[in-house]
């Protein structure tokens, strides 16, 4: 079975969320992206520092050590490193001054919208993370992050997060009910994004519509995939709005950590709904965790035994007309894995329909 880096190719040369700022304390924290472990901690000024989680002496996990004098000390032989990663002390060498050019390896990193972003690829980033979580820190919006580990890969997850047909089965009664209604949809892809607009009359999202849409305004529902690993789902009810924004960080083959940004604005109820919506969205996401584990575990078993899955003459899954967004995401990520510089040249505009 191919490794994650072999599968993803040029997709590694992008920004990914390593952790939330709120997770990083004075104690070292270990996180993994593309099979590479990193250590995260705060220095004496509370600034967040990120390095590969291996001591340059004997390769021990620095995250099992401790923060000291603004830097970090290895638990094996006690080598201590300054906050910038340079060597500060080698206890077994006594008073000898260590070489100034000995230092820990650090990825490009940025702090933005409450997240620690890193660039795990070998190519140098030209710009900071381009994605901004919508309405972050704006007072009229209620907002929170959720962190969820999935037993599956990024492509399958972003397809799941934008997939409406599964909701009547996986989220039955929690989110939607099966009513066999034909829903016209529009797909538009350009500049590394795919946007799907649903045009169902009198659409709603289960019993939560009674809270989010008390004035019974027509609901406008759009789903968006932002290459290579982000989805945004918008429900708009007049001047009320509910947004689910998910950033998928690849950890290893069939293992992904998702940072989900939830924000909503529903008038005077906005600050009061947060506890309920945190509970509700966690239940719904857990249902996605379960079905994605079902799929991911099975794909891994069959891939290990038979190689990449092929069910038809074209070498892929059987897909109906309702699966167009899946096929577009497959094309975009496959193209981006070969050469991410070409992704903005992909375009598509299409009308379709599905039944829910």
GROMACS .gro file of C-alpha atoms in nm:
model
  356
    1UNK     CA    1   0.000   0.000   0.000
    2UNK     CA    2   0.134   0.345  -0.095
    3UNK     CA    3   0.229   0.593   0.176
    4UNK     CA    4   0.037   0.915   0.225
    5UNK     CA    5   0.317   1.123   0.073
    6UNK     CA    6   0.329   0.896  -0.234
    7UNK     CA    7  -0.048   0.925  -0.276
    8UNK     CA    8  -0.069   1.301  -0.230
    9UNK     CA    9   0.236   1.414  -0.426
   10UNK     CA   10   0.235   1.795  -0.461
   11UNK     CA   11  -0.057   1.830  -0.217
   12UNK     CA   12   0.200   1.834   0.063
   13UNK     CA   13   0.313   2.179  -0.053
   14UNK     CA   14   0.026   2.367   0.111
   15UNK     CA   15  -0.062   2.518   0.448
   16UNK     CA   16  -0.226   2.287   0.705
   17UNK     CA   17  -0.354   2.345   1.059
   18UNK     CA   18  -0.126   2.175   1.310
   19UNK     CA   19  -0.316   2.276   1.625
   20UNK     CA   20  -0.538   2.542   1.775
   21UNK     CA   21  -0.364   2.820   1.966
   22UNK     CA   22  -0.574   2.729   2.269
   23UNK     CA   23  -0.423   2.378   2.274
   24UNK     CA   24  -0.064   2.499   2.309
   25UNK     CA   25   0.055   2.542   2.668
   26UNK     CA   26   0.393   2.557   2.842
   27UNK     CA   27   0.412   2.177   2.819
   28UNK     CA   28   0.536   2.028   2.487
   29UNK     CA   29   0.263   1.898   2.256
   30UNK     CA   30   0.310   1.641   1.979
   31UNK     CA   31   0.114   1.661   1.653
   32UNK     CA   32   0.161   1.480   1.320
   33UNK     CA   33   0.115   1.599   0.961
   34UNK     CA   34   0.198   1.380   0.661
   35UNK     CA   35   0.353   1.114   0.886
   36UNK     CA   36   0.600   1.368   1.031
   37UNK     CA   37   0.567   1.441   1.405
   38UNK     CA   38   0.615   1.797   1.533
   39UNK     CA   39   0.663   1.938   1.881
   40UNK     CA   40   0.477   2.258   1.975
   41UNK     CA   41   0.529   2.473   2.285
   42UNK     CA   42   0.528   2.832   2.409
   43UNK     CA   43   0.852   3.011   2.490
   44UNK     CA   44   0.913   3.257   2.775
   45UNK     CA   45   0.724   3.531   2.586
   46UNK     CA   46   0.427   3.291   2.523
   47UNK     CA   47   0.515   3.281   2.153
   48UNK     CA   48   0.432   2.948   1.990
   49UNK     CA   49   0.725   2.749   1.855
   50UNK     CA   50   0.713   2.446   1.620
   51UNK     CA   51   0.994   2.202   1.539
   52UNK     CA   52   1.024   1.850   1.407
   53UNK     CA   53   0.979   1.624   1.710
   54UNK     CA   54   1.324   1.469   1.717
   55UNK     CA   55   1.640   1.566   1.900
   56UNK     CA   56   1.938   1.623   1.669
   57UNK     CA   57   2.150   1.418   1.911
   58UNK     CA   58   1.990   1.070   1.904
   59UNK     CA   59   1.648   1.128   1.753
   60UNK     CA   60   1.447   1.110   2.077
   61UNK     CA   61   1.097   1.264   2.101
   62UNK     CA   62   1.140   1.616   2.236
   63UNK     CA   63   0.769   1.624   2.319
   64UNK     CA   64   0.845   1.376   2.598
   65UNK     CA   65   1.087   1.630   2.748
   66UNK     CA   66   1.006   1.960   2.918
   67UNK     CA   67   1.003   2.332   2.852
   68UNK     CA   68   1.288   2.510   3.028
   69UNK     CA   69   1.428   2.865   3.015
   70UNK     CA   70   1.202   2.948   2.722
   71UNK     CA   71   1.326   2.652   2.518
   72UNK     CA   72   1.297   2.274   2.538
   73UNK     CA   73   1.511   2.003   2.698
   74UNK     CA   74   1.544   1.651   2.557
   75UNK     CA   75   1.448   1.372   2.802
   76UNK     CA   76   1.731   1.138   2.691
   77UNK     CA   77   2.065   1.317   2.746
   78UNK     CA   78   1.933   1.656   2.855
   79UNK     CA   79   2.036   1.855   2.552
   80UNK     CA   80   1.861   2.191   2.582
   81UNK     CA   81   1.758   2.410   2.288
   82UNK     CA   82   1.679   2.781   2.276
   83UNK     CA   83   1.335   2.896   2.163
   84UNK     CA   84   1.474   2.953   1.811
   85UNK     CA   85   1.588   2.590   1.793
   86UNK     CA   86   1.963   2.651   1.835
   87UNK     CA   87   2.153   2.437   2.084
   88UNK     CA   88   2.187   2.598   2.427
   89UNK     CA   89   2.343   2.330   2.646
   90UNK     CA   90   2.504   1.986   2.623
   91UNK     CA   91   2.529   1.869   2.987
   92UNK     CA   92   2.782   1.592   2.918
   93UNK     CA   93   3.023   1.848   2.767
   94UNK     CA   94   3.050   2.050   3.087
   95UNK     CA   95   3.133   2.415   3.025
   96UNK     CA   96   3.221   2.375   2.657
   97UNK     CA   97   3.018   2.610   2.438
   98UNK     CA   98   2.809   2.409   2.184
   99UNK     CA   99   2.833   2.492   1.810
  100UNK     CA  100   2.601   2.780   1.720
  101UNK     CA  101   2.493   2.623   1.389
  102UNK     CA  102   2.347   2.311   1.553
  103UNK     CA  103   1.971   2.357   1.554
  104UNK     CA  104   1.636   2.182   1.537
  105UNK     CA  105   1.455   2.163   1.205
  106UNK     CA  106   1.148   2.389   1.184
  107UNK     CA  107   0.876   2.405   0.915
  108UNK     CA  108   0.742   2.739   0.786
  109UNK     CA  109   0.472   2.839   1.035
  110UNK     CA  110   0.206   3.105   1.086
  111UNK     CA  111  -0.047   3.191   1.356
  112UNK     CA  112  -0.380   3.297   1.205
  113UNK     CA  113  -0.747   3.292   1.315
  114UNK     CA  114  -0.670   3.101   1.634
  115UNK     CA  115  -0.478   2.828   1.448
  116UNK     CA  116  -0.115   2.719   1.418
  117UNK     CA  117  -0.051   2.660   1.047
  118UNK     CA  118   0.255   2.484   0.906
  119UNK     CA  119   0.385   2.413   0.555
  120UNK     CA  120   0.505   2.048   0.561
  121UNK     CA  121   0.638   2.034   0.204
  122UNK     CA  122   0.994   2.092   0.084
  123UNK     CA  123   0.892   2.383  -0.138
  124UNK     CA  124   0.909   2.727   0.026
  125UNK     CA  125   0.570   2.902   0.064
  126UNK     CA  126   0.538   3.233  -0.119
  127UNK     CA  127   0.241   3.361   0.085
  128UNK     CA  128   0.092   3.306   0.433
  129UNK     CA  129  -0.215   3.078   0.468
  130UNK     CA  130  -0.470   3.219   0.221
  131UNK     CA  131  -0.776   3.082   0.401
  132UNK     CA  132  -0.949   3.293   0.667
  133UNK     CA  133  -1.218   3.137   0.884
  134UNK     CA  134  -1.534   3.340   0.815
  135UNK     CA  135  -1.635   3.608   1.067
  136UNK     CA  136  -1.358   3.506   1.308
  137UNK     CA  137  -1.368   3.724   1.624
  138UNK     CA  138  -1.662   3.933   1.495
  139UNK     CA  139  -1.878   4.008   1.800
  140UNK     CA  140  -2.221   3.970   1.639
  141UNK     CA  141  -2.140   3.610   1.550
  142UNK     CA  142  -2.126   3.316   1.791
  143UNK     CA  143  -1.837   3.085   1.705
  144UNK     CA  144  -1.637   2.782   1.814
  145UNK     CA  145  -1.392   2.519   1.688
  146UNK     CA  146  -1.436   2.144   1.708
  147UNK     CA  147  -1.147   1.899   1.663
  148UNK     CA  148  -1.231   1.554   1.529
  149UNK     CA  149  -1.015   1.257   1.428
  150UNK     CA  150  -1.135   1.053   1.132
  151UNK     CA  151  -1.028   0.707   1.015
  152UNK     CA  152  -1.022   0.808   0.648
  153UNK     CA  153  -0.839   1.023   0.393
  154UNK     CA  154  -0.894   1.386   0.299
  155UNK     CA  155  -1.059   1.324  -0.040
  156UNK     CA  156  -1.331   1.103   0.108
  157UNK     CA  157  -1.387   1.345   0.396
  158UNK     CA  158  -1.437   1.661   0.190
  159UNK     CA  159  -1.674   1.466  -0.034
  160UNK     CA  160  -1.868   1.353   0.273
  161UNK     CA  161  -1.891   1.704   0.419
  162UNK     CA  162  -2.048   1.831   0.094
  163UNK     CA  163  -2.263   1.526   0.024
  164UNK     CA  164  -2.638   1.584   0.066
  165UNK     CA  165  -2.775   1.236  -0.029
  166UNK     CA  166  -2.602   1.065   0.265
  167UNK     CA  167  -2.771   1.294   0.520
  168UNK     CA  168  -3.110   1.118   0.493
  169UNK     CA  169  -2.945   0.788   0.591
  170UNK     CA  170  -2.649   0.871   0.815
  171UNK     CA  171  -2.822   1.167   0.987
  172UNK     CA  172  -3.181   1.047   0.965
  173UNK     CA  173  -3.407   1.266   1.181
  174UNK     CA  174  -3.105   1.454   1.318
  175UNK     CA  175  -3.053   1.652   1.001
  176UNK     CA  176  -3.289   1.547   0.721
  177UNK     CA  177  -3.566   1.300   0.646
  178UNK     CA  178  -3.599   1.103   0.325
  179UNK     CA  179  -3.884   1.256   0.124
  180UNK     CA  180  -3.789   1.170  -0.238
  181UNK     CA  181  -3.788   1.531  -0.349
  182UNK     CA  182  -3.605   1.634  -0.666
  183UNK     CA  183  -3.350   1.907  -0.592
  184UNK     CA  184  -3.205   2.109  -0.884
  185UNK     CA  185  -2.837   2.192  -0.829
  186UNK     CA  186  -2.575   2.412  -0.993
  187UNK     CA  187  -2.204   2.329  -0.993
  188UNK     CA  188  -1.942   2.591  -1.069
  189UNK     CA  189  -1.566   2.530  -1.048
  190UNK     CA  190  -1.299   2.798  -1.100
  191UNK     CA  191  -0.975   2.922  -0.940
  192UNK     CA  192  -0.930   2.613  -0.723
  193UNK     CA  193  -1.284   2.616  -0.582
  194UNK     CA  194  -1.600   2.415  -0.643
  195UNK     CA  195  -1.932   2.569  -0.540
  196UNK     CA  196  -2.260   2.376  -0.534
  197UNK     CA  197  -2.591   2.561  -0.498
  198UNK     CA  198  -2.907   2.370  -0.403
  199UNK     CA  199  -3.237   2.508  -0.530
  200UNK     CA  200  -3.493   2.308  -0.332
  201UNK     CA  201  -3.814   2.494  -0.256
  202UNK     CA  202  -3.892   2.515   0.117
  203UNK     CA  203  -3.562   2.347   0.210
  204UNK     CA  204  -3.480   2.298   0.579
  205UNK     CA  205  -3.223   2.123   0.801
  206UNK     CA  206  -3.428   1.920   1.044
  207UNK     CA  207  -3.563   2.049   1.372
  208UNK     CA  208  -3.279   2.302   1.406
  209UNK     CA  209  -3.450   2.515   1.139
  210UNK     CA  210  -3.706   2.609   1.404
  211UNK     CA  211  -3.424   2.775   1.602
  212UNK     CA  212  -3.208   2.910   1.321
  213UNK     CA  213  -3.496   3.022   1.100
  214UNK     CA  214  -3.774   3.134   1.334
  215UNK     CA  215  -3.908   3.379   1.073
  216UNK     CA  216  -3.942   3.095   0.818
  217UNK     CA  217  -3.742   3.272   0.549
  218UNK     CA  218  -3.648   3.076   0.232
  219UNK     CA  219  -3.326   2.882   0.297
  220UNK     CA  220  -3.031   2.928   0.061
  221UNK     CA  221  -2.792   2.633   0.084
  222UNK     CA  222  -2.446   2.631  -0.075
  223UNK     CA  223  -2.151   2.395  -0.034
  224UNK     CA  224  -1.797   2.488  -0.134
  225UNK     CA  225  -1.473   2.294  -0.172
  226UNK     CA  226  -1.159   2.506  -0.145
  227UNK     CA  227  -0.856   2.322  -0.284
  228UNK     CA  228  -0.685   2.124  -0.145
  229UNK     CA  229  -0.853   2.039   0.188
  230UNK     CA  230  -1.124   2.283   0.303
  231UNK     CA  231  -1.503   2.276   0.283
  232UNK     CA  232  -1.752   2.549   0.365
  233UNK     CA  233  -2.125   2.483   0.407
  234UNK     CA  234  -2.359   2.785   0.429
  235UNK     CA  235  -2.724   2.799   0.529
  236UNK     CA  236  -2.874   3.147   0.489
  237UNK     CA  237  -3.222   3.240   0.615
  238UNK     CA  238  -3.274   3.608   0.535
  239UNK     CA  239  -3.034   3.794   0.765
  240UNK     CA  240  -2.967   3.479   0.970
  241UNK     CA  241  -2.680   3.250   0.876
  242UNK     CA  242  -2.519   2.921   0.989
  243UNK     CA  243  -2.174   2.819   0.859
  244UNK     CA  244  -1.980   2.493   0.894
  245UNK     CA  245  -1.620   2.532   0.779
  246UNK     CA  246  -1.387   2.228   0.792
  247UNK     CA  247  -1.008   2.221   0.741
  248UNK     CA  248  -0.870   1.867   0.698
  249UNK     CA  249  -0.513   1.797   0.812
  250UNK     CA  250  -0.367   1.469   0.674
  251UNK     CA  251  -0.190   1.280   0.952
  252UNK     CA  252  -0.113   0.946   0.788
  253UNK     CA  253  -0.268   0.710   0.535
  254UNK     CA  254  -0.637   0.685   0.630
  255UNK     CA  255  -0.597   0.911   0.933
  256UNK     CA  256  -0.706   1.278   0.926
  257UNK     CA  257  -0.767   1.543   1.190
  258UNK     CA  258  -1.044   1.791   1.106
  259UNK     CA  259  -1.068   2.141   1.253
  260UNK     CA  260  -1.432   2.244   1.215
  261UNK     CA  261  -1.521   2.611   1.252
  262UNK     CA  262  -1.886   2.671   1.339
  263UNK     CA  263  -2.026   3.024   1.333
  264UNK     CA  264  -2.380   3.155   1.330
  265UNK     CA  265  -2.584   3.472   1.356
  266UNK     CA  266  -2.954   3.440   1.443
  267UNK     CA  267  -3.048   3.771   1.604
  268UNK     CA  268  -3.097   3.800   1.980
  269UNK     CA  269  -3.076   3.419   2.021
  270UNK     CA  270  -2.717   3.413   1.894
  271UNK     CA  271  -2.534   3.396   2.233
  272UNK     CA  272  -2.790   3.162   2.388
  273UNK     CA  273  -2.785   2.892   2.121
  274UNK     CA  274  -2.415   2.808   2.148
  275UNK     CA  275  -2.439   2.533   2.419
  276UNK     CA  276  -2.717   2.354   2.231
  277UNK     CA  277  -2.547   2.382   1.890
  278UNK     CA  278  -2.215   2.257   2.033
  279UNK     CA  279  -2.398   1.945   2.155
  280UNK     CA  280  -2.599   1.906   1.834
  281UNK     CA  281  -2.307   1.951   1.592
  282UNK     CA  282  -2.095   1.707   1.793
  283UNK     CA  283  -2.365   1.439   1.759
  284UNK     CA  284  -2.396   1.495   1.385
  285UNK     CA  285  -2.019   1.493   1.330
  286UNK     CA  286  -1.989   1.173   1.533
  287UNK     CA  287  -2.228   1.008   1.288
  288UNK     CA  288  -1.992   1.115   1.009
  289UNK     CA  289  -1.697   0.977   1.210
  290UNK     CA  290  -1.871   0.638   1.226
  291UNK     CA  291  -1.959   0.616   0.855
  292UNK     CA  292  -1.615   0.743   0.751
  293UNK     CA  293  -1.454   0.477   0.971
  294UNK     CA  294  -1.680   0.220   0.805
  295UNK     CA  295  -1.558   0.332   0.461
  296UNK     CA  296  -1.195   0.401   0.551
  297UNK     CA  297  -1.136   0.073   0.733
  298UNK     CA  298  -1.288  -0.123   0.446
  299UNK     CA  299  -1.093   0.062   0.177
  300UNK     CA  300  -0.770   0.005   0.368
  301UNK     CA  301  -0.836  -0.370   0.395
  302UNK     CA  302  -0.917  -0.413   0.027
  303UNK     CA  303  -0.634  -0.186  -0.086
  304UNK     CA  304  -0.384  -0.384   0.119
  305UNK     CA  305  -0.505  -0.709  -0.039
  306UNK     CA  306  -0.582  -0.597  -0.395
  307UNK     CA  307  -0.424  -0.257  -0.453
  308UNK     CA  308  -0.615   0.065  -0.538
  309UNK     CA  309  -0.988   0.002  -0.575
  310UNK     CA  310  -1.132  -0.038  -0.923
  311UNK     CA  311  -1.495  -0.130  -0.982
  312UNK     CA  312  -1.546  -0.033  -1.345
  313UNK     CA  313  -1.362  -0.019  -1.677
  314UNK     CA  314  -1.238   0.335  -1.607
  315UNK     CA  315  -1.062   0.224  -1.290
  316UNK     CA  316  -1.285   0.387  -1.029
  317UNK     CA  317  -1.616   0.366  -0.847
  318UNK     CA  318  -1.952   0.340  -1.013
  319UNK     CA  319  -2.105   0.687  -0.992
  320UNK     CA  320  -2.453   0.812  -1.078
  321UNK     CA  321  -2.546   1.159  -1.201
  322UNK     CA  322  -2.596   1.264  -0.837
  323UNK     CA  323  -2.225   1.206  -0.771
  324UNK     CA  324  -2.092   1.485  -0.993
  325UNK     CA  325  -1.943   1.685  -0.704
  326UNK     CA  326  -1.752   1.373  -0.593
  327UNK     CA  327  -1.607   1.333  -0.941
  328UNK     CA  328  -1.506   1.700  -0.960
  329UNK     CA  329  -1.329   1.683  -0.623
  330UNK     CA  330  -1.152   1.365  -0.736
  331UNK     CA  331  -1.032   1.543  -1.050
  332UNK     CA  332  -0.917   1.853  -0.865
  333UNK     CA  333  -0.722   1.665  -0.598
  334UNK     CA  334  -0.574   1.420  -0.850
  335UNK     CA  335  -0.465   1.706  -1.072
  336UNK     CA  336  -0.329   1.900  -0.774
  337UNK     CA  337  -0.129   1.598  -0.658
  338UNK     CA  338   0.052   1.594  -0.991
  339UNK     CA  339   0.110   1.970  -1.017
  340UNK     CA  340  -0.067   2.213  -0.784
  341UNK     CA  341   0.024   2.508  -1.008
  342UNK     CA  342  -0.229   2.385  -1.266
  343UNK     CA  343  -0.529   2.362  -1.035
  344UNK     CA  344  -0.656   2.715  -1.108
  345UNK     CA  345  -0.690   2.627  -1.476
  346UNK     CA  346  -0.966   2.374  -1.405
  347UNK     CA  347  -1.315   2.509  -1.467
  348UNK     CA  348  -1.668   2.371  -1.490
  349UNK     CA  349  -2.024   2.501  -1.500
  350UNK     CA  350  -2.308   2.251  -1.493
  351UNK     CA  351  -2.671   2.208  -1.393
  352UNK     CA  352  -2.801   1.886  -1.244
  353UNK     CA  353  -3.039   1.731  -0.993
  354UNK     CA  354  -3.053   1.481  -0.712
  355UNK     CA  355  -3.324   1.323  -0.499
  356UNK     CA  356  -3.338   1.342  -0.121
   0.00000   0.00000   0.00000
